[in-house]
PDB file of C-alpha atoms and ligand atoms in Angstrom:
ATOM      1  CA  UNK A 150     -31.146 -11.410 154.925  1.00 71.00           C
ATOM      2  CA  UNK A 151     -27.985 -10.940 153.124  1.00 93.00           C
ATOM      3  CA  UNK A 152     -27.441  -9.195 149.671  1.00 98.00           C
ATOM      4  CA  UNK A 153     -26.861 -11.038 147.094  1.00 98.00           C
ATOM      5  CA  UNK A 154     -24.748 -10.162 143.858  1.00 98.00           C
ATOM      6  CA  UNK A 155     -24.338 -12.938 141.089  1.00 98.00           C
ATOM      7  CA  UNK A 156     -22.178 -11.229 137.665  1.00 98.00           C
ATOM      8  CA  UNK A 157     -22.587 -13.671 134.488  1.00 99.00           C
ATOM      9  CA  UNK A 158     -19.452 -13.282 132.938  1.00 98.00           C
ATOM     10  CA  UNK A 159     -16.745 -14.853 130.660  1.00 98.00           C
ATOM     11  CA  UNK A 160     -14.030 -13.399 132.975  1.00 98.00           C
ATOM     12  CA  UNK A 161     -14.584 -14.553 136.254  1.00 98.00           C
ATOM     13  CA  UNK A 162     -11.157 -13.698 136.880  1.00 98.00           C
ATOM     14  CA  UNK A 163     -11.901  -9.926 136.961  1.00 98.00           C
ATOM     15  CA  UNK A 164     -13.821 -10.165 140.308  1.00 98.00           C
ATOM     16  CA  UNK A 165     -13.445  -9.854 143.314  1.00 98.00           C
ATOM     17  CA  UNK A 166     -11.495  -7.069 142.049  1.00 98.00           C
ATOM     18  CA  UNK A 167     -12.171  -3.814 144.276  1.00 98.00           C
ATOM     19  CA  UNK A 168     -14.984  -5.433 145.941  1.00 98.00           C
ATOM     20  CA  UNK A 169     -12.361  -7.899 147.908  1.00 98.00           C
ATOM     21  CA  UNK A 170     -11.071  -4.752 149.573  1.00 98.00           C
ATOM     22  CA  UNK A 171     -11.742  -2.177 152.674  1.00 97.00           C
ATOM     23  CA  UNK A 172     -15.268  -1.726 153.615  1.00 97.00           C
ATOM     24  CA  UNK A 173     -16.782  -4.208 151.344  1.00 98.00           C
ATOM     25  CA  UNK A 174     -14.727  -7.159 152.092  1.00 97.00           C
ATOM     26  CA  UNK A 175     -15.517  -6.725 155.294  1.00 97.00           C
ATOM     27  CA  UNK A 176     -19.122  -6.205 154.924  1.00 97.00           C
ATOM     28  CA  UNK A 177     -18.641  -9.566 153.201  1.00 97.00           C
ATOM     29  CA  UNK A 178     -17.336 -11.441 156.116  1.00 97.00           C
ATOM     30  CA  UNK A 179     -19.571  -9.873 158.045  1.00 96.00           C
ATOM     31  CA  UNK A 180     -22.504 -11.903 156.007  1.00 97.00           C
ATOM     32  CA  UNK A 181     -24.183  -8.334 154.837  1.00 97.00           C
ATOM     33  CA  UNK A 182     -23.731  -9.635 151.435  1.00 98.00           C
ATOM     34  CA  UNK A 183     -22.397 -12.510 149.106  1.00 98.00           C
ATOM     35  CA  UNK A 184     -21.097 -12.672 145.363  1.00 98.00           C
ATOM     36  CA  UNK A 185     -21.072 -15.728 143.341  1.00 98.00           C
ATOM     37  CA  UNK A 186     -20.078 -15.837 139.334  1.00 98.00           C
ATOM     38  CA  UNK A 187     -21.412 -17.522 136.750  1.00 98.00           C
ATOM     39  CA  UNK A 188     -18.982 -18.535 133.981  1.00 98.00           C
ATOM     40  CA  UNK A 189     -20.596 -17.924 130.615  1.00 98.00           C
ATOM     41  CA  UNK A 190     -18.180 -20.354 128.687  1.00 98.00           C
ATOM     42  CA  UNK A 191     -19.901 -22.946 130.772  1.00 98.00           C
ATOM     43  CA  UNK A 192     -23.119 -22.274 128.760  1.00 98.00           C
ATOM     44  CA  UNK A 193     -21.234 -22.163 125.478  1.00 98.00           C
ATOM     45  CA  UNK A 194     -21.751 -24.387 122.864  1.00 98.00           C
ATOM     46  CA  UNK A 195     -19.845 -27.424 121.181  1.00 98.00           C
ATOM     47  CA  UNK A 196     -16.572 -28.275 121.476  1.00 97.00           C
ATOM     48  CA  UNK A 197     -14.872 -24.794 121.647  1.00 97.00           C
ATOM     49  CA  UNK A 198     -17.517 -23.694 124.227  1.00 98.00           C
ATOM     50  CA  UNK A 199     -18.969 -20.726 121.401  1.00 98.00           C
ATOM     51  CA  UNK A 200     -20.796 -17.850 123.348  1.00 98.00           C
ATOM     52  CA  UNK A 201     -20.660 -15.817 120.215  1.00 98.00           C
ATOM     53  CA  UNK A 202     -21.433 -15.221 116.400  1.00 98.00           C
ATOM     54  CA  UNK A 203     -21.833 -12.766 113.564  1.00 98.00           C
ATOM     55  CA  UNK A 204     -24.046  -9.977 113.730  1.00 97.00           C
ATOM     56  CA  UNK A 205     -27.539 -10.603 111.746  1.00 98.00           C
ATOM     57  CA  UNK A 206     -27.451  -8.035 108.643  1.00 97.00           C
ATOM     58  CA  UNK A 207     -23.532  -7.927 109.056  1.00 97.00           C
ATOM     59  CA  UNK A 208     -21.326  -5.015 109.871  1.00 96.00           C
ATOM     60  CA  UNK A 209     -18.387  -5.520 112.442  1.00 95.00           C
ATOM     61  CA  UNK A 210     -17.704  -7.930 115.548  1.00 97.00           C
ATOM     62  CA  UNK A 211     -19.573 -10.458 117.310  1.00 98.00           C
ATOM     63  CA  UNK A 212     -23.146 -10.821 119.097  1.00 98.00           C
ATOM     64  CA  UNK A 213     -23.258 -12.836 122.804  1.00 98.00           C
ATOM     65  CA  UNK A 214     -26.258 -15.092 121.643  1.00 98.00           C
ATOM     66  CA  UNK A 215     -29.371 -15.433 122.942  1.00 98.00           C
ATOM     67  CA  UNK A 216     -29.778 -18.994 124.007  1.00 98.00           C
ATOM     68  CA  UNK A 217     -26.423 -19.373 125.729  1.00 98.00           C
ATOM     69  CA  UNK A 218     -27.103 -16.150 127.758  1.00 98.00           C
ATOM     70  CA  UNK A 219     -29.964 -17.941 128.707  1.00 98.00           C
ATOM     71  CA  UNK A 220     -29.595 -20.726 129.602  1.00 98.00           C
ATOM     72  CA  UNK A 221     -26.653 -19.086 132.268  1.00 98.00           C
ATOM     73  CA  UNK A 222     -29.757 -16.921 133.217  1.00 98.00           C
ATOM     74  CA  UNK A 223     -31.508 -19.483 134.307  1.00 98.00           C
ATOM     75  CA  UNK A 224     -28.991 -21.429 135.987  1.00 98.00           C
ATOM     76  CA  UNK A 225     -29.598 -19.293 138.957  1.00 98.00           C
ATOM     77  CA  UNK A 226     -32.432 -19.530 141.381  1.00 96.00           C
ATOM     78  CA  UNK A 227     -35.429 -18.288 140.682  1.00 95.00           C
ATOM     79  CA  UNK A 228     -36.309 -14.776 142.435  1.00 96.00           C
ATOM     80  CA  UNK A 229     -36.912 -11.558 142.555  1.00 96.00           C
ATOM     81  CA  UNK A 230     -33.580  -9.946 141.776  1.00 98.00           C
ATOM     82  CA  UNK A 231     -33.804  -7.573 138.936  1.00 98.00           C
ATOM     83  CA  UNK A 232     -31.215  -8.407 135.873  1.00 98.00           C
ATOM     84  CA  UNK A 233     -28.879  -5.841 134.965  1.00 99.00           C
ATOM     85  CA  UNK A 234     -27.441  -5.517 131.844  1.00 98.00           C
ATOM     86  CA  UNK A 235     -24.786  -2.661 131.831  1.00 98.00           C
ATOM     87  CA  UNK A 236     -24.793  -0.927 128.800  1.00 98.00           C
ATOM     88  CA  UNK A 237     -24.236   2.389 127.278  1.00 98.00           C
ATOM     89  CA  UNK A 238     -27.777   2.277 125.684  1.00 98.00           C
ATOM     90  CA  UNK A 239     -29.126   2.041 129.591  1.00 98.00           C
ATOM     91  CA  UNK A 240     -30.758   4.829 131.775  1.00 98.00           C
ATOM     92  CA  UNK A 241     -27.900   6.691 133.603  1.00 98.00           C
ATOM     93  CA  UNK A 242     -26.567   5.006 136.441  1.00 98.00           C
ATOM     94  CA  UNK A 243     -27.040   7.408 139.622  1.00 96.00           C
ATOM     95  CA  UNK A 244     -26.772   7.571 143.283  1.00 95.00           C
ATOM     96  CA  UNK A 245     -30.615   7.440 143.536  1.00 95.00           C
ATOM     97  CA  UNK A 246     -30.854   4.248 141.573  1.00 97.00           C
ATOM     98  CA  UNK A 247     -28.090   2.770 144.004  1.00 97.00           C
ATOM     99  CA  UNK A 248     -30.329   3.593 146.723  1.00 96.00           C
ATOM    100  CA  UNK A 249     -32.893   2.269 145.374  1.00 97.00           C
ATOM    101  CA  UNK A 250     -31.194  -1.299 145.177  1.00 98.00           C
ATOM    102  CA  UNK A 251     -30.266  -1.462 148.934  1.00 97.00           C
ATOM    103  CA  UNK A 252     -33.669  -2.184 149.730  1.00 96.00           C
ATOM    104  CA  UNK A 253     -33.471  -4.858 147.399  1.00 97.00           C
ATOM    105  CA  UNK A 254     -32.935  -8.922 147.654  1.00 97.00           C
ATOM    106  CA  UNK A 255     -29.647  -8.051 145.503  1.00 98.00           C
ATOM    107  CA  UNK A 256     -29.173  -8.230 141.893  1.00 98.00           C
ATOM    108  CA  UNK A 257     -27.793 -10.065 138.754  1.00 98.00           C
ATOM    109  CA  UNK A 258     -25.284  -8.690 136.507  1.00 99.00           C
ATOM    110  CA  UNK A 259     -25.106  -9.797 132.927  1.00 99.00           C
ATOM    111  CA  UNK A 260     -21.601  -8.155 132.017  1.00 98.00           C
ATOM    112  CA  UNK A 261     -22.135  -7.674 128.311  1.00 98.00           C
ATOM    113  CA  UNK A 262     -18.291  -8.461 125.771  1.00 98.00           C
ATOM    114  CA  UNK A 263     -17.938  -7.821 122.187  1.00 98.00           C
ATOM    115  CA  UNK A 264     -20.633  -5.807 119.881  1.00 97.00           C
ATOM    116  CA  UNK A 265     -23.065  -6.977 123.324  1.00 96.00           C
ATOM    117  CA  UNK A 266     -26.432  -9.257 123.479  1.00 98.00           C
ATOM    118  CA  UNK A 267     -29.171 -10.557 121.117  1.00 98.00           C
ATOM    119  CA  UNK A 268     -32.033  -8.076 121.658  1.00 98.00           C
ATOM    120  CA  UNK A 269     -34.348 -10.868 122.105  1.00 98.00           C
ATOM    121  CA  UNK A 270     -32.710 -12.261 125.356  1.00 98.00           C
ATOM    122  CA  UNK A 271     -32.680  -8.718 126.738  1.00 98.00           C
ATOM    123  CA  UNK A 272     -36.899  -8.461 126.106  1.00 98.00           C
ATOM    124  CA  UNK A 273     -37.239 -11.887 127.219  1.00 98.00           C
ATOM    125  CA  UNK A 274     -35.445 -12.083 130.894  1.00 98.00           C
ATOM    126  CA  UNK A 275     -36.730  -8.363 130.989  1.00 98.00           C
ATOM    127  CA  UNK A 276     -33.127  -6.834 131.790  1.00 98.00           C
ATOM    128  CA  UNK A 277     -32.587  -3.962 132.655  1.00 98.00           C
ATOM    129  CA  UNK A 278     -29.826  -1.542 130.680  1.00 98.00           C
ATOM    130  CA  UNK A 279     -27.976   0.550 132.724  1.00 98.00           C
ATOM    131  CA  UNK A 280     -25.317   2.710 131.650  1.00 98.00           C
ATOM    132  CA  UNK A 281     -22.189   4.017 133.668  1.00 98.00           C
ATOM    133  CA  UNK A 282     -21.968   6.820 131.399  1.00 98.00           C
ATOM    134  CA  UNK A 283     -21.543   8.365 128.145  1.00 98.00           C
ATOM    135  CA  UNK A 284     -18.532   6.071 127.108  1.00 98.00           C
ATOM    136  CA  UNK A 285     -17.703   3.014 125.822  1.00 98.00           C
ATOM    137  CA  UNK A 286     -16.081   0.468 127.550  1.00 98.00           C
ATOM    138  CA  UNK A 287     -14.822  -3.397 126.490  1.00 98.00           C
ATOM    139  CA  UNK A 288     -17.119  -5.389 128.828  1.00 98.00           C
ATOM    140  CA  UNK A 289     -19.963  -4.747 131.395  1.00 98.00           C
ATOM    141  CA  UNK A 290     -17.400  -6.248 133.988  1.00 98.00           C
ATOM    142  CA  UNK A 291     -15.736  -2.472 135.628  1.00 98.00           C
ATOM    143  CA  UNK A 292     -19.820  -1.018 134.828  1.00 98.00           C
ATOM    144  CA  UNK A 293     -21.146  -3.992 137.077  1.00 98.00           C
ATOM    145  CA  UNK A 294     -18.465  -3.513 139.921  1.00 98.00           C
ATOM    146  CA  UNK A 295     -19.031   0.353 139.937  1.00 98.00           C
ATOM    147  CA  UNK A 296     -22.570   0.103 140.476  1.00 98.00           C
ATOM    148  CA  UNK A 297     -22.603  -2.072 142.566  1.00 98.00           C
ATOM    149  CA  UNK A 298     -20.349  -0.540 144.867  1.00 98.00           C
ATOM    150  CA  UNK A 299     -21.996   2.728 144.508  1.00 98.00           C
ATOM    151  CA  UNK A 300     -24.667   0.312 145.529  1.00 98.00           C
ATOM    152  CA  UNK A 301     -23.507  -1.374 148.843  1.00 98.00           C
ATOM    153  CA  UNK A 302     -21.516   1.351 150.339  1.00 96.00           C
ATOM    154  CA  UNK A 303     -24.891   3.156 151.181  1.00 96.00           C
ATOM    155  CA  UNK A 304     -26.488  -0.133 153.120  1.00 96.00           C
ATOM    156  CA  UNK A 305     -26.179   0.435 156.955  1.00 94.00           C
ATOM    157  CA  UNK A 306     -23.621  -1.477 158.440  1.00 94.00           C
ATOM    158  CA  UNK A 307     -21.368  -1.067 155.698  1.00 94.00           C
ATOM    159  CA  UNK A 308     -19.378   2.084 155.534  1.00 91.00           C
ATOM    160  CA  UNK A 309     -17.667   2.146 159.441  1.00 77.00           C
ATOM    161  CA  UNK A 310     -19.244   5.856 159.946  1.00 74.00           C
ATOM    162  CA  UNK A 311     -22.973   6.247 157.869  1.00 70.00           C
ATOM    163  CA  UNK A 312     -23.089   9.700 158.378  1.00 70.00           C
ATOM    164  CA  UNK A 313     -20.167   9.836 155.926  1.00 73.00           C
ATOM    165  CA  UNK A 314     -22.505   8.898 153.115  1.00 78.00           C
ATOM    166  CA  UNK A 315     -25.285  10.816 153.849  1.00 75.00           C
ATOM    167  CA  UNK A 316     -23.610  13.566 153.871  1.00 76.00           C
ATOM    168  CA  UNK A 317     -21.426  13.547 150.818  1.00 80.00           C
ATOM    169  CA  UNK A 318     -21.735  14.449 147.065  1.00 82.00           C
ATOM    170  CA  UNK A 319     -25.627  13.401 145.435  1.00 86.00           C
ATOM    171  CA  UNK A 320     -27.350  12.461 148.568  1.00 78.00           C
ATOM    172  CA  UNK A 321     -29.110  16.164 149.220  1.00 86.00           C
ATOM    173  CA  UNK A 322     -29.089  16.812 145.251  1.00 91.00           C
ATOM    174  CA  UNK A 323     -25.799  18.760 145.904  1.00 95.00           C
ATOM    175  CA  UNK A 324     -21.994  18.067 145.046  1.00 96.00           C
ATOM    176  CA  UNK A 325     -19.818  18.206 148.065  1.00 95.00           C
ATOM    177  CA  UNK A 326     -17.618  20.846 150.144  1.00 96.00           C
ATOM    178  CA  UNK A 327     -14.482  21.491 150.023  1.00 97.00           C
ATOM    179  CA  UNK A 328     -12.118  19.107 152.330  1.00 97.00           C
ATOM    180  CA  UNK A 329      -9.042  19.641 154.455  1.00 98.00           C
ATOM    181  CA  UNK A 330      -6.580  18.120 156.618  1.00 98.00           C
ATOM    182  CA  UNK A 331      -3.360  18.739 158.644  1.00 97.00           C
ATOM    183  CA  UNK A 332      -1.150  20.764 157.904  1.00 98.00           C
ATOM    184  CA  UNK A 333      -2.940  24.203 158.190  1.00 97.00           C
ATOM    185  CA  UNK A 334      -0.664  25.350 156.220  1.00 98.00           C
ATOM    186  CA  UNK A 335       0.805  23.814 153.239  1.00 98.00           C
ATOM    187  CA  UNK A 336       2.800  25.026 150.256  1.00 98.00           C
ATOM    188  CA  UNK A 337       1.786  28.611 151.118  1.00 98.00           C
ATOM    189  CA  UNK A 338      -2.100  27.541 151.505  1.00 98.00           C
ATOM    190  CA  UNK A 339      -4.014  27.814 154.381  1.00 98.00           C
ATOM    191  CA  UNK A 340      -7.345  25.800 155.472  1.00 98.00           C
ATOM    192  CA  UNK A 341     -10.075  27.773 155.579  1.00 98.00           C
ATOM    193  CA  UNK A 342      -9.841  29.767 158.638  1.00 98.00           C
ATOM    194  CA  UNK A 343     -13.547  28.668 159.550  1.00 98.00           C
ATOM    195  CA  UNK A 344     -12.897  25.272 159.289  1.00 98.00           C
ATOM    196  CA  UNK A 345     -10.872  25.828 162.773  1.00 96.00           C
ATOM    197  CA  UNK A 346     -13.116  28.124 164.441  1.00 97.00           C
ATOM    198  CA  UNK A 347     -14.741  25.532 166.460  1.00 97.00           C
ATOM    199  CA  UNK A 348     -17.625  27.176 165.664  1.00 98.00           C
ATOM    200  CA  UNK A 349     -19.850  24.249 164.233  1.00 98.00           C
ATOM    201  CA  UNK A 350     -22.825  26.452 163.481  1.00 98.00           C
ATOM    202  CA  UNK A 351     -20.119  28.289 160.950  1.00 98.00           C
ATOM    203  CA  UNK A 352     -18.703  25.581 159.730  1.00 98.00           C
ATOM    204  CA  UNK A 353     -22.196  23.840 158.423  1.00 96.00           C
ATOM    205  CA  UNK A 354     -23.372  27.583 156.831  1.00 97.00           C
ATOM    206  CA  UNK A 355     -20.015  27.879 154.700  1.00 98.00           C
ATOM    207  CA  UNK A 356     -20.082  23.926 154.158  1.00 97.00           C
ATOM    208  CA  UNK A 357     -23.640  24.666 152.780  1.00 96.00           C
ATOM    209  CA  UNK A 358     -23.060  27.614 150.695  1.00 97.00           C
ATOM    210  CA  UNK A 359     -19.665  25.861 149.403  1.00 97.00           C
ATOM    211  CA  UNK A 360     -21.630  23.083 148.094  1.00 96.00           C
ATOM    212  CA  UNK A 361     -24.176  25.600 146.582  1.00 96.00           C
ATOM    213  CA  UNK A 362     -21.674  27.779 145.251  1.00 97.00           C
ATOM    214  CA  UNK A 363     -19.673  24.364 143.861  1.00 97.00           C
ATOM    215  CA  UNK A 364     -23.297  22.519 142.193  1.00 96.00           C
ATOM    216  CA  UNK A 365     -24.153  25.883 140.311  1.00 96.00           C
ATOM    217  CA  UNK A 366     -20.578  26.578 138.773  1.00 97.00           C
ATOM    218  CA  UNK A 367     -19.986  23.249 138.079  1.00 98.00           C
ATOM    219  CA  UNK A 368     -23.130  21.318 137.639  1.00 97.00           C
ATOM    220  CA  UNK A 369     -25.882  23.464 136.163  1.00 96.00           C
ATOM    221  CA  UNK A 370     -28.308  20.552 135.666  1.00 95.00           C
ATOM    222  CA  UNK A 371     -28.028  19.156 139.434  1.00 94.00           C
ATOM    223  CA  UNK A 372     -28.280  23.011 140.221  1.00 95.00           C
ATOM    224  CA  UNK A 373     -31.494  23.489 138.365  1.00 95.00           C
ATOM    225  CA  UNK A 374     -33.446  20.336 140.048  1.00 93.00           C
ATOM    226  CA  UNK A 375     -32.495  21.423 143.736  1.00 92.00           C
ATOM    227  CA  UNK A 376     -35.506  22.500 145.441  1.00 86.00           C
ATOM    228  CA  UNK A 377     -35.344  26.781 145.153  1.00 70.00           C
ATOM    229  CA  UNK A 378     -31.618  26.550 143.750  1.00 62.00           C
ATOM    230  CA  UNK A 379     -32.419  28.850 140.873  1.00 61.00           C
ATOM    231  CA  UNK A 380     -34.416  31.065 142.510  1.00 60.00           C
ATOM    232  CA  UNK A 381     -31.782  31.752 145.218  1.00 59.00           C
ATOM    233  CA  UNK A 382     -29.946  34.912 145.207  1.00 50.00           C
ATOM    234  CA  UNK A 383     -27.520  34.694 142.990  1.00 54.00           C
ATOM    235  CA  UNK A 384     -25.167  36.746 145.879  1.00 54.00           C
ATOM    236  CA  UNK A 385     -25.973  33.526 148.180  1.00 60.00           C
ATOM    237  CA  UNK A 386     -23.507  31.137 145.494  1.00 57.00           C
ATOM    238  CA  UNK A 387     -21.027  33.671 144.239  1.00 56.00           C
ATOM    239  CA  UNK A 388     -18.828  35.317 146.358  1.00 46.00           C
ATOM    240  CA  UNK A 389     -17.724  32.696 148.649  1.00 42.00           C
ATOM    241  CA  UNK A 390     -16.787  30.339 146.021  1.00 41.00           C
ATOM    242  CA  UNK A 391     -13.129  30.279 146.114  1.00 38.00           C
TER     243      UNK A 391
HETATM  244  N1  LIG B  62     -21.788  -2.114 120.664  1.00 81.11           N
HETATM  245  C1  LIG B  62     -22.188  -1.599 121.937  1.00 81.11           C
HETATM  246  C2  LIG B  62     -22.783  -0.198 121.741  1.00 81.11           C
HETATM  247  O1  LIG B  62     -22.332   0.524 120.868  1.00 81.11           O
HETATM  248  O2  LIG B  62     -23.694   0.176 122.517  1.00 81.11           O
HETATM  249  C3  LIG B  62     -21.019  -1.529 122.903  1.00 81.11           C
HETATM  250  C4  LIG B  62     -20.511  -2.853 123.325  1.00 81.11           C
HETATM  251  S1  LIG B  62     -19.201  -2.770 124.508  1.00 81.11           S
HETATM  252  C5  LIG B  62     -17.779  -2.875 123.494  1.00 81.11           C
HETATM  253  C6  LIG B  62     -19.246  -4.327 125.295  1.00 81.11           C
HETATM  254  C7  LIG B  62     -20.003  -4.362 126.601  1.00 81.11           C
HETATM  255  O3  LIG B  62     -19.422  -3.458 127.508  1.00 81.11           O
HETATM  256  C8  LIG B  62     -21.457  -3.990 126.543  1.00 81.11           C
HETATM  257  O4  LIG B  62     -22.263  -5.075 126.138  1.00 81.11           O
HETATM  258  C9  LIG B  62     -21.750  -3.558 127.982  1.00 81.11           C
HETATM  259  O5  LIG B  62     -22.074  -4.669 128.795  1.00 81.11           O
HETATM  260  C10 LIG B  62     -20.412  -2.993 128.433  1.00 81.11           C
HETATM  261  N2  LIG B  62     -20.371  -1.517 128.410  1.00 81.11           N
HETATM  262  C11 LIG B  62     -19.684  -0.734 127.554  1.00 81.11           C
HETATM  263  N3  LIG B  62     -19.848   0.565 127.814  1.00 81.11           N
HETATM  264  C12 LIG B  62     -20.665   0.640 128.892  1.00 81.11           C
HETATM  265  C13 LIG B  62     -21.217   1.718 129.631  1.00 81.11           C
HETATM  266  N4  LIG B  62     -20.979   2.989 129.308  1.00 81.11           N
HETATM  267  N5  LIG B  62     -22.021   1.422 130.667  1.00 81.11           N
HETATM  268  C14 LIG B  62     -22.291   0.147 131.002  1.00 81.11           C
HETATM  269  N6  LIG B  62     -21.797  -0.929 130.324  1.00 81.11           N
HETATM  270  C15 LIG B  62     -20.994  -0.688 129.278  1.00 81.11           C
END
């Protein structure tokens, strides 16, 4: 069964965006998964379409309300898609909550404009808020796309070569290895001579202890949930790092 994404929105216009492109566009012809949009200003009311209005208790901008976001709720089927609603109040967006979708039906986007939703349509449709990150950003349009590119890019069939994302930056709890290319050499810098060793047993030790080496200098927090990071020798991460 194909994935399906549906993104409420009042800029349809913003999608397909980067989804229409490489991988994913092709994943999409291939029938691994479908978009469709749902227009917001459809659901709006009165003559000029209104989505919007002042905050209760005052203070600056505008609130989506409740029964318009509603009602283009529950224009879609009914199923059992969870409803995301990025936001920067949500739990942190990560690579293990993108996995967790793949196994999924698919999932709805409510892309959030302006000061955001009614609270009472979030408890009500039991959304979910998920943030992209500690930031604020104009609309939940970009957040939606992100995640759920994050999202498909790990469902087999989708990225041309899956060991790619298995292996890459999150997926063992560790950030990635350095990467290089042709030429050897290049403004006076040389690829790691045991990159070209042909010695694969090499290359996966240093590829390791890069990633260690990179997650504890840069990352302290991903460092301290690996499984016996902290207690490793502190020898193991240091002197190989650059
Ligand atoms: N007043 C809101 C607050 O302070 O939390 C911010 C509203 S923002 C200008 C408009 C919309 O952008 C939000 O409703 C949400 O959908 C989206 N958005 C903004 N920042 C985001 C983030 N870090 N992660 C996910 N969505 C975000």
């Amino acid at each position: 069964m194909s994935f399906r994404a549906s993104f409420i929105t009042l800029y349809p216009e913003a999608f397909p965006g980067p989804l229409g492109v490489s991988i994913l566009d092709r994943a999409r012809e291939d029938g691994l998964w479908s978009l469709d949009l749902v227009e917001l200003r459809d659901f709006g009311l009165g003559k000029h379409r209104q989505v919007d209005e002042k905050p209760a208790g005052g203070g600056a901008g505008l609130v989506l309300r409740p029964d318009v976001a509603a009602a283009a709720i529950d224009s879609l089927p009914k199923d059992n898609r969870p409803i995301i609603y990025p936001s920067p109040r949500g739990v942190p967006f990560s690579q293990e909550i993108a996995q967790n979708w793949t196994s999924g039906e698919g999932i709805v986007f409510f892309c959030g404009r302006f000061e955001g939703l009614d609270e009472r349509v979030i408890e009500a449709r039991n959304m979910i808020e998920v943030s992209l990150g500690d930031y604020v950003l104009a609309g939940g349009e970009v957040a939606a796309m992100a995640m759920l590119e994050a999202t498909l890019r790990l469902m087999p069939g989708v990225a041309g070569n899956h060991a790619s994302v298995e292996d890459e930056s999150f997926s063992g709890g560790l950030l990635e290895y350095p990467q290089y290319t042709l030429p050897r050499l290049w403004e006076g810098r040389e690829t790691p001579s045991v990159l070209t060793s042909g010695d694969h047993k090499r290359v996966d030790e240093w590829r390791n202890q890069q990633s260690k080496a990179l997650t504890k200098a840069r990352r302290p927090d991903l460092w301290a949930a690996f499984p016996h990071g902290p207690e490793l020798r502190a020898s193991e991460t240091d002197d190989e790092h650059d």
